[in-house]
Short mmCIF file of N, CA and C in Angstrom, two decimals:
data_model
loop_
_atom_site.label_atom_id
_atom_site.label_comp_id
_atom_site.label_asym_id
_atom_site.label_seq_id
_atom_site.Cartn_x
_atom_site.Cartn_y
_atom_site.Cartn_z
N MET G 91 76.45 -54.78 153.60
CA MET G 91 77.57 -53.86 153.56
C MET G 91 77.23 -52.72 152.58
N HIS G 92 77.71 -51.53 152.89
CA HIS G 92 77.47 -50.35 152.05
C HIS G 92 78.06 -50.58 150.64
N PRO G 93 77.41 -50.08 149.59
CA PRO G 93 77.93 -50.26 148.22
C PRO G 93 79.37 -49.78 148.04
N ASN G 94 79.76 -48.68 148.70
CA ASN G 94 81.15 -48.23 148.60
C ASN G 94 82.10 -49.27 149.17
N ALA G 95 81.74 -49.87 150.30
CA ALA G 95 82.58 -50.90 150.91
C ALA G 95 82.65 -52.14 150.01
N GLU G 96 81.56 -52.44 149.32
CA GLU G 96 81.58 -53.56 148.38
C GLU G 96 82.54 -53.28 147.22
N ARG G 97 82.56 -52.02 146.72
CA ARG G 97 83.49 -51.66 145.64
C ARG G 97 84.94 -51.77 146.13
N VAL G 98 85.17 -51.33 147.37
CA VAL G 98 86.52 -51.43 147.92
C VAL G 98 86.92 -52.89 148.08
N THR G 99 86.00 -53.71 148.57
CA THR G 99 86.27 -55.14 148.71
C THR G 99 86.64 -55.75 147.37
N SER G 100 85.90 -55.41 146.33
CA SER G 100 86.19 -55.92 144.98
C SER G 100 87.56 -55.46 144.51
N ALA G 101 87.88 -54.19 144.76
CA ALA G 101 89.19 -53.66 144.35
C ALA G 101 90.31 -54.36 145.11
N LEU G 102 90.11 -54.60 146.41
CA LEU G 102 91.13 -55.30 147.19
C LEU G 102 91.35 -56.72 146.66
N ARG G 103 90.27 -57.41 146.36
CA ARG G 103 90.39 -58.77 145.81
C ARG G 103 91.11 -58.76 144.47
N ALA G 104 90.79 -57.77 143.64
CA ALA G 104 91.40 -57.68 142.31
C ALA G 104 92.91 -57.45 142.39
N THR G 105 93.35 -56.79 143.45
CA THR G 105 94.78 -56.51 143.61
C THR G 105 95.50 -57.59 144.42
N GLY G 106 94.74 -58.56 144.93
CA GLY G 106 95.35 -59.62 145.73
C GLY G 106 95.69 -59.17 147.14
N ALA G 107 95.05 -58.11 147.62
CA ALA G 107 95.30 -57.64 148.99
C ALA G 107 94.82 -58.69 149.99
N ALA G 108 95.52 -58.76 151.10
CA ALA G 108 95.23 -59.80 152.09
C ALA G 108 94.05 -59.46 153.01
N GLY G 109 93.86 -58.19 153.32
CA GLY G 109 92.87 -57.79 154.32
C GLY G 109 91.44 -57.79 153.80
N GLU G 110 90.51 -57.93 154.74
CA GLU G 110 89.08 -57.88 154.44
C GLU G 110 88.48 -56.64 155.07
N VAL G 111 87.55 -56.02 154.36
CA VAL G 111 86.84 -54.87 154.90
C VAL G 111 85.94 -55.35 156.03
N ILE G 112 86.02 -54.64 157.16
CA ILE G 112 85.15 -54.96 158.29
C ILE G 112 84.33 -53.72 158.64
N GLU G 113 83.19 -53.96 159.24
CA GLU G 113 82.33 -52.86 159.66
C GLU G 113 82.55 -52.60 161.15
N LEU G 114 82.75 -51.34 161.49
CA LEU G 114 82.94 -50.94 162.88
C LEU G 114 81.58 -50.68 163.52
N PRO G 115 81.49 -50.84 164.84
CA PRO G 115 80.22 -50.60 165.52
C PRO G 115 79.77 -49.14 165.44
N GLU G 116 80.74 -48.21 165.38
CA GLU G 116 80.43 -46.79 165.30
C GLU G 116 81.20 -46.17 164.15
N SER G 117 80.74 -45.03 163.69
CA SER G 117 81.43 -44.29 162.65
C SER G 117 82.84 -43.94 163.12
N ALA G 118 83.79 -43.93 162.20
CA ALA G 118 85.17 -43.56 162.53
C ALA G 118 85.67 -42.51 161.55
N PRO G 119 85.12 -41.30 161.64
CA PRO G 119 85.50 -40.26 160.69
C PRO G 119 86.87 -39.64 160.95
N THR G 120 87.49 -39.97 162.09
CA THR G 120 88.82 -39.46 162.42
C THR G 120 89.74 -40.63 162.76
N ALA G 121 91.05 -40.36 162.67
CA ALA G 121 92.02 -41.39 163.02
C ALA G 121 91.87 -41.81 164.48
N GLN G 122 91.63 -40.85 165.37
CA GLN G 122 91.49 -41.18 166.78
C GLN G 122 90.28 -42.08 167.02
N ALA G 123 89.17 -41.78 166.36
CA ALA G 123 87.96 -42.61 166.51
C ALA G 123 88.22 -44.03 166.02
N ALA G 124 88.93 -44.17 164.92
CA ALA G 124 89.24 -45.50 164.40
C ALA G 124 90.19 -46.23 165.34
N ALA G 125 91.24 -45.56 165.80
CA ALA G 125 92.21 -46.18 166.71
C ALA G 125 91.54 -46.64 168.00
N ASP G 126 90.64 -45.82 168.53
CA ASP G 126 89.94 -46.18 169.76
C ASP G 126 89.12 -47.46 169.57
N GLN G 127 88.43 -47.57 168.44
CA GLN G 127 87.60 -48.75 168.20
C GLN G 127 88.43 -50.00 167.89
N LEU G 128 89.58 -49.80 167.25
CA LEU G 128 90.42 -50.94 166.85
C LEU G 128 91.42 -51.34 167.93
N GLY G 129 91.61 -50.48 168.92
CA GLY G 129 92.57 -50.78 169.98
C GLY G 129 94.01 -50.72 169.50
N CYS G 130 94.30 -49.79 168.61
CA CYS G 130 95.67 -49.65 168.10
C CYS G 130 96.15 -48.22 168.31
N GLU G 131 97.42 -47.98 168.04
CA GLU G 131 97.98 -46.64 168.13
C GLU G 131 97.41 -45.79 167.00
N ILE G 132 97.26 -44.50 167.26
CA ILE G 132 96.74 -43.60 166.24
C ILE G 132 97.66 -43.56 165.01
N GLY G 133 98.95 -43.76 165.22
CA GLY G 133 99.90 -43.77 164.11
C GLY G 133 99.70 -44.91 163.13
N ALA G 134 99.02 -45.98 163.57
CA ALA G 134 98.76 -47.13 162.71
C ALA G 134 97.50 -46.96 161.86
N ILE G 135 96.88 -45.81 161.95
CA ILE G 135 95.73 -45.50 161.10
C ILE G 135 96.25 -44.79 159.86
N ALA G 136 95.93 -45.31 158.70
CA ALA G 136 96.34 -44.70 157.43
C ALA G 136 95.20 -43.80 156.96
N ASN G 137 95.30 -42.52 157.30
CA ASN G 137 94.28 -41.56 156.85
C ASN G 137 94.37 -41.42 155.34
N SER G 138 93.24 -41.46 154.67
CA SER G 138 93.18 -41.24 153.22
C SER G 138 92.66 -39.83 153.00
N LEU G 139 93.55 -38.93 152.67
CA LEU G 139 93.19 -37.53 152.50
C LEU G 139 93.31 -37.12 151.04
N ILE G 140 92.25 -36.55 150.52
CA ILE G 140 92.26 -36.06 149.15
C ILE G 140 92.56 -34.56 149.17
N PHE G 141 93.52 -34.17 148.34
CA PHE G 141 93.87 -32.77 148.18
C PHE G 141 93.61 -32.36 146.73
N ASN G 142 93.45 -31.06 146.54
CA ASN G 142 93.31 -30.47 145.22
C ASN G 142 94.69 -29.93 144.86
N ALA G 143 95.35 -30.59 143.92
CA ALA G 143 96.70 -30.19 143.50
C ALA G 143 96.59 -29.57 142.11
N ASP G 144 96.50 -28.26 142.08
CA ASP G 144 96.33 -27.53 140.81
C ASP G 144 95.14 -28.06 140.01
N GLY G 145 94.06 -28.42 140.71
CA GLY G 145 92.84 -28.88 140.06
C GLY G 145 92.73 -30.37 139.89
N ALA G 146 93.80 -31.11 140.18
CA ALA G 146 93.78 -32.58 140.06
C ALA G 146 93.73 -33.20 141.45
N PRO G 147 93.02 -34.34 141.59
CA PRO G 147 93.00 -34.98 142.90
C PRO G 147 94.35 -35.62 143.23
N LEU G 148 94.72 -35.53 144.48
CA LEU G 148 95.93 -36.16 145.01
C LEU G 148 95.54 -36.84 146.30
N LEU G 149 95.77 -38.14 146.37
CA LEU G 149 95.48 -38.91 147.57
C LEU G 149 96.77 -39.03 148.38
N VAL G 150 96.70 -38.62 149.64
CA VAL G 150 97.83 -38.77 150.55
C VAL G 150 97.39 -39.72 151.65
N LEU G 151 98.06 -40.86 151.73
CA LEU G 151 97.82 -41.84 152.79
C LEU G 151 98.83 -41.54 153.87
N THR G 152 98.36 -40.92 154.94
CA THR G 152 99.26 -40.47 155.99
C THR G 152 98.94 -41.12 157.32
N SER G 153 99.94 -41.26 158.14
CA SER G 153 99.75 -41.78 159.49
C SER G 153 98.86 -40.83 160.27
N GLY G 154 97.97 -41.40 161.06
CA GLY G 154 97.11 -40.60 161.92
C GLY G 154 97.88 -39.83 162.98
N ALA G 155 99.19 -40.09 163.11
CA ALA G 155 100.00 -39.46 164.14
C ALA G 155 100.42 -38.04 163.82
N HIS G 156 100.25 -37.61 162.57
CA HIS G 156 100.66 -36.24 162.25
C HIS G 156 99.87 -35.65 161.11
N ARG G 157 100.11 -34.36 160.87
CA ARG G 157 99.40 -33.61 159.84
C ARG G 157 100.24 -33.58 158.56
N VAL G 158 99.55 -33.40 157.43
CA VAL G 158 100.22 -33.31 156.14
C VAL G 158 100.72 -31.89 155.93
N ASP G 159 101.94 -31.78 155.44
CA ASP G 159 102.54 -30.50 155.09
C ASP G 159 102.26 -30.25 153.60
N THR G 160 101.29 -29.38 153.32
CA THR G 160 100.88 -29.17 151.92
C THR G 160 101.98 -28.52 151.08
N THR G 161 102.82 -27.72 151.68
CA THR G 161 103.94 -27.12 150.94
C THR G 161 104.91 -28.22 150.51
N ARG G 162 105.17 -29.14 151.41
CA ARG G 162 106.07 -30.25 151.10
C ARG G 162 105.50 -31.13 149.99
N ILE G 163 104.20 -31.47 150.09
CA ILE G 163 103.67 -32.36 149.06
C ILE G 163 103.51 -31.65 147.72
N ALA G 164 103.28 -30.33 147.73
CA ALA G 164 103.24 -29.58 146.47
C ALA G 164 104.58 -29.71 145.76
N ALA G 165 105.67 -29.55 146.51
CA ALA G 165 107.01 -29.69 145.92
C ALA G 165 107.25 -31.11 145.42
N LEU G 166 106.78 -32.10 146.17
CA LEU G 166 106.97 -33.50 145.77
C LEU G 166 106.28 -33.83 144.46
N VAL G 167 105.09 -33.26 144.25
CA VAL G 167 104.32 -33.62 143.04
C VAL G 167 104.43 -32.57 141.95
N GLY G 168 105.20 -31.51 142.18
CA GLY G 168 105.38 -30.49 141.17
C GLY G 168 104.15 -29.61 140.95
N ALA G 169 103.38 -29.40 142.00
CA ALA G 169 102.18 -28.57 141.90
C ALA G 169 102.47 -27.17 142.41
N GLU G 170 101.82 -26.20 141.81
CA GLU G 170 101.96 -24.83 142.27
C GLU G 170 101.27 -24.65 143.61
N LYS G 171 100.06 -25.25 143.72
CA LYS G 171 99.30 -25.11 144.96
C LYS G 171 98.58 -26.42 145.28
N VAL G 172 98.68 -26.82 146.54
CA VAL G 172 97.95 -27.99 147.05
C VAL G 172 97.12 -27.52 148.22
N LYS G 173 95.81 -27.81 148.16
CA LYS G 173 94.93 -27.40 149.25
C LYS G 173 93.95 -28.53 149.55
N ARG G 174 93.36 -28.46 150.75
CA ARG G 174 92.33 -29.43 151.13
C ARG G 174 91.21 -29.38 150.11
N ALA G 175 90.72 -30.52 149.75
CA ALA G 175 89.63 -30.61 148.78
C ALA G 175 88.29 -30.43 149.47
N THR G 176 87.33 -29.93 148.74
CA THR G 176 85.96 -29.80 149.26
C THR G 176 85.31 -31.18 149.28
N PRO G 177 84.27 -31.35 150.06
CA PRO G 177 83.56 -32.64 150.06
C PRO G 177 83.09 -33.04 148.66
N GLU G 178 82.66 -32.08 147.87
CA GLU G 178 82.19 -32.38 146.51
C GLU G 178 83.35 -32.86 145.63
N PHE G 179 84.51 -32.23 145.76
CA PHE G 179 85.70 -32.61 145.00
C PHE G 179 86.12 -34.03 145.38
N VAL G 180 86.10 -34.33 146.69
CA VAL G 180 86.47 -35.66 147.19
C VAL G 180 85.53 -36.72 146.61
N ARG G 181 84.23 -36.47 146.67
CA ARG G 181 83.26 -37.45 146.17
C ARG G 181 83.39 -37.63 144.66
N ALA G 182 83.63 -36.54 143.93
CA ALA G 182 83.80 -36.65 142.47
C ALA G 182 85.04 -37.48 142.12
N ALA G 183 86.11 -37.33 142.88
CA ALA G 183 87.36 -38.04 142.60
C ALA G 183 87.33 -39.50 143.04
N THR G 184 86.62 -39.76 144.15
CA THR G 184 86.69 -41.11 144.74
C THR G 184 85.38 -41.87 144.75
N GLY G 185 84.26 -41.16 144.66
CA GLY G 185 82.96 -41.79 144.83
C GLY G 185 82.66 -42.10 146.29
N GLN G 186 83.48 -41.58 147.20
CA GLN G 186 83.38 -41.89 148.62
C GLN G 186 83.32 -40.60 149.44
N PRO G 187 82.72 -40.66 150.64
CA PRO G 187 82.62 -39.46 151.46
C PRO G 187 83.87 -39.21 152.30
N ILE G 188 84.10 -37.95 152.63
CA ILE G 188 85.17 -37.62 153.58
C ILE G 188 84.90 -38.41 154.87
N GLY G 189 85.96 -38.95 155.45
CA GLY G 189 85.82 -39.75 156.66
C GLY G 189 85.74 -41.23 156.36
N GLY G 190 85.61 -41.58 155.08
CA GLY G 190 85.53 -42.98 154.70
C GLY G 190 86.30 -43.30 153.43
N VAL G 191 87.09 -42.35 152.94
CA VAL G 191 87.81 -42.54 151.68
C VAL G 191 88.83 -43.67 151.82
N ALA G 192 88.69 -44.65 150.95
CA ALA G 192 89.61 -45.79 150.91
C ALA G 192 90.77 -45.50 149.96
N PRO G 193 91.85 -46.25 150.08
CA PRO G 193 92.96 -46.09 149.15
C PRO G 193 92.65 -46.59 147.74
N VAL G 194 91.61 -47.41 147.61
CA VAL G 194 91.25 -48.02 146.33
C VAL G 194 89.73 -47.96 146.15
N GLY G 195 89.27 -48.40 144.97
CA GLY G 195 87.84 -48.45 144.72
C GLY G 195 87.27 -47.17 144.15
N HIS G 196 88.13 -46.36 143.55
CA HIS G 196 87.71 -45.08 142.99
C HIS G 196 87.30 -45.28 141.52
N PRO G 197 86.52 -44.34 140.98
CA PRO G 197 86.10 -44.46 139.58
C PRO G 197 87.27 -44.47 138.60
N ALA G 198 88.35 -43.77 138.94
CA ALA G 198 89.56 -43.73 138.10
C ALA G 198 90.76 -43.65 139.04
N PRO G 199 91.92 -44.08 138.58
CA PRO G 199 93.11 -44.00 139.44
C PRO G 199 93.37 -42.56 139.91
N VAL G 200 93.82 -42.44 141.15
CA VAL G 200 94.16 -41.15 141.74
C VAL G 200 95.63 -41.20 142.12
N ARG G 201 96.38 -40.18 141.69
CA ARG G 201 97.80 -40.12 142.08
C ARG G 201 97.89 -40.19 143.60
N THR G 202 98.83 -41.02 144.11
CA THR G 202 98.88 -41.31 145.54
C THR G 202 100.28 -41.20 146.11
N LEU G 203 100.37 -40.60 147.28
CA LEU G 203 101.59 -40.60 148.09
C LEU G 203 101.30 -41.40 149.35
N VAL G 204 102.26 -42.25 149.75
CA VAL G 204 102.09 -43.07 150.95
C VAL G 204 103.16 -42.65 151.96
N ASP G 205 102.70 -42.19 153.10
CA ASP G 205 103.55 -41.69 154.18
C ASP G 205 104.52 -42.79 154.65
N VAL G 206 105.82 -42.50 154.59
CA VAL G 206 106.82 -43.48 155.03
C VAL G 206 106.72 -43.76 156.53
N TRP G 207 106.09 -42.89 157.28
CA TRP G 207 105.87 -43.10 158.72
C TRP G 207 105.13 -44.41 158.96
N LEU G 208 104.27 -44.81 158.01
CA LEU G 208 103.47 -46.03 158.17
C LEU G 208 104.33 -47.29 158.19
N LYS G 209 105.58 -47.19 157.72
CA LYS G 209 106.50 -48.35 157.74
C LYS G 209 106.78 -48.82 159.17
N LYS G 210 106.55 -47.97 160.15
CA LYS G 210 106.83 -48.31 161.55
C LYS G 210 105.92 -49.43 162.07
N TYR G 211 104.85 -49.68 161.38
CA TYR G 211 103.84 -50.62 161.86
C TYR G 211 103.74 -51.83 160.94
N ASP G 212 103.68 -53.02 161.55
CA ASP G 212 103.49 -54.24 160.76
C ASP G 212 102.11 -54.24 160.11
N GLN G 213 101.13 -53.71 160.84
CA GLN G 213 99.77 -53.64 160.34
C GLN G 213 99.25 -52.22 160.52
N VAL G 214 98.66 -51.70 159.45
CA VAL G 214 97.98 -50.41 159.52
C VAL G 214 96.54 -50.63 159.08
N TRP G 215 95.68 -49.67 159.43
CA TRP G 215 94.27 -49.76 159.10
C TRP G 215 93.89 -48.60 158.20
N ALA G 216 93.18 -48.90 157.12
CA ALA G 216 92.73 -47.89 156.17
C ALA G 216 91.21 -47.94 156.06
N ALA G 217 90.62 -46.82 155.68
CA ALA G 217 89.17 -46.75 155.52
C ALA G 217 88.72 -47.65 154.37
N GLY G 218 87.50 -48.13 154.50
CA GLY G 218 86.95 -49.07 153.53
C GLY G 218 85.87 -48.49 152.63
N GLY G 219 85.87 -47.16 152.41
CA GLY G 219 84.91 -46.55 151.50
C GLY G 219 83.72 -45.90 152.16
N HIS G 220 83.63 -46.07 153.48
CA HIS G 220 82.50 -45.54 154.25
C HIS G 220 83.01 -45.31 155.68
N PRO G 221 82.51 -44.30 156.39
CA PRO G 221 83.02 -44.02 157.74
C PRO G 221 82.86 -45.16 158.76
N HIS G 222 82.09 -46.18 158.45
CA HIS G 222 81.93 -47.32 159.36
C HIS G 222 82.80 -48.52 158.98
N THR G 223 83.63 -48.40 157.93
CA THR G 223 84.39 -49.56 157.46
C THR G 223 85.88 -49.28 157.38
N VAL G 224 86.67 -50.32 157.66
CA VAL G 224 88.12 -50.26 157.61
C VAL G 224 88.65 -51.62 157.14
N PHE G 225 89.93 -51.66 156.79
CA PHE G 225 90.57 -52.95 156.49
C PHE G 225 92.04 -52.89 156.91
N PRO G 226 92.58 -54.05 157.31
CA PRO G 226 93.98 -54.11 157.69
C PRO G 226 94.87 -54.24 156.45
N THR G 227 96.02 -53.60 156.50
CA THR G 227 96.95 -53.66 155.39
C THR G 227 98.35 -53.36 155.92
N SER G 228 99.27 -53.06 155.04
CA SER G 228 100.63 -52.71 155.44
C SER G 228 101.14 -51.60 154.52
N PHE G 229 102.24 -50.98 154.93
CA PHE G 229 102.86 -49.95 154.10
C PHE G 229 103.16 -50.49 152.71
N ASP G 230 103.84 -51.64 152.65
CA ASP G 230 104.22 -52.21 151.34
C ASP G 230 103.00 -52.54 150.50
N GLU G 231 101.95 -53.08 151.14
CA GLU G 231 100.76 -53.40 150.39
C GLU G 231 100.07 -52.13 149.88
N LEU G 232 100.05 -51.07 150.68
CA LEU G 232 99.46 -49.81 150.22
C LEU G 232 100.19 -49.29 148.99
N LEU G 233 101.50 -49.37 149.00
CA LEU G 233 102.26 -48.96 147.81
C LEU G 233 101.84 -49.78 146.60
N ARG G 234 101.75 -51.09 146.79
CA ARG G 234 101.43 -51.99 145.68
C ARG G 234 100.02 -51.79 145.15
N ILE G 235 99.03 -51.73 146.03
CA ILE G 235 97.64 -51.70 145.56
C ILE G 235 97.23 -50.33 145.02
N THR G 236 97.94 -49.27 145.42
CA THR G 236 97.60 -47.93 144.93
C THR G 236 98.51 -47.46 143.80
N GLY G 237 99.66 -48.12 143.63
CA GLY G 237 100.65 -47.61 142.69
C GLY G 237 101.26 -46.31 143.19
N GLY G 238 101.15 -46.09 144.51
CA GLY G 238 101.60 -44.84 145.11
C GLY G 238 103.11 -44.76 145.27
N ASP G 239 103.54 -43.57 145.60
CA ASP G 239 104.95 -43.31 145.83
C ASP G 239 105.19 -43.10 147.33
N PRO G 240 106.25 -43.69 147.89
CA PRO G 240 106.57 -43.45 149.30
C PRO G 240 107.06 -42.00 149.44
N ALA G 241 106.65 -41.35 150.53
CA ALA G 241 107.02 -39.94 150.70
C ALA G 241 106.98 -39.53 152.16
N GLU G 242 107.80 -38.55 152.48
CA GLU G 242 107.73 -37.85 153.78
C GLU G 242 106.68 -36.77 153.58
N VAL G 243 105.53 -36.93 154.22
CA VAL G 243 104.43 -35.99 153.98
C VAL G 243 104.06 -35.16 155.20
N GLY G 244 104.62 -35.48 156.36
CA GLY G 244 104.21 -34.83 157.61
C GLY G 244 104.93 -33.54 157.89
N GLU G 245 104.29 -32.76 158.78
CA GLU G 245 104.90 -31.50 159.24
C GLU G 245 106.00 -31.78 160.21
#
């Protein structure tokens, strides 16, 4: 298993999360690619998106069914400006590449918002630290293991 996936596995175990990181046969850099391989609805994919919120990393765990409204999340976190992070910013904040960012396993805690849309699903899938890895979880578990705040983040 990739070292990033091993770090995520360790973080999941440390938090008492129920799911195990699994390796997919193909890369899943998008929610649609992950849903296709897992045989689930795209909305059940918890995209881990890193944003630059006034220079600080902000992790938004959003349903694959919609896009994040950056104006809305800026207001939620009290930031003047929230924008998509560069690949370098993402890796510096998480130690993981875009397309594989997990909700946990980062070098330091990252402020997190968890899309309330994910409550619609008993099981959601999140990236496991690498574009080939994912793990099953739930909305409530994502809140618990990330210390995140529930939020309406979609457009």
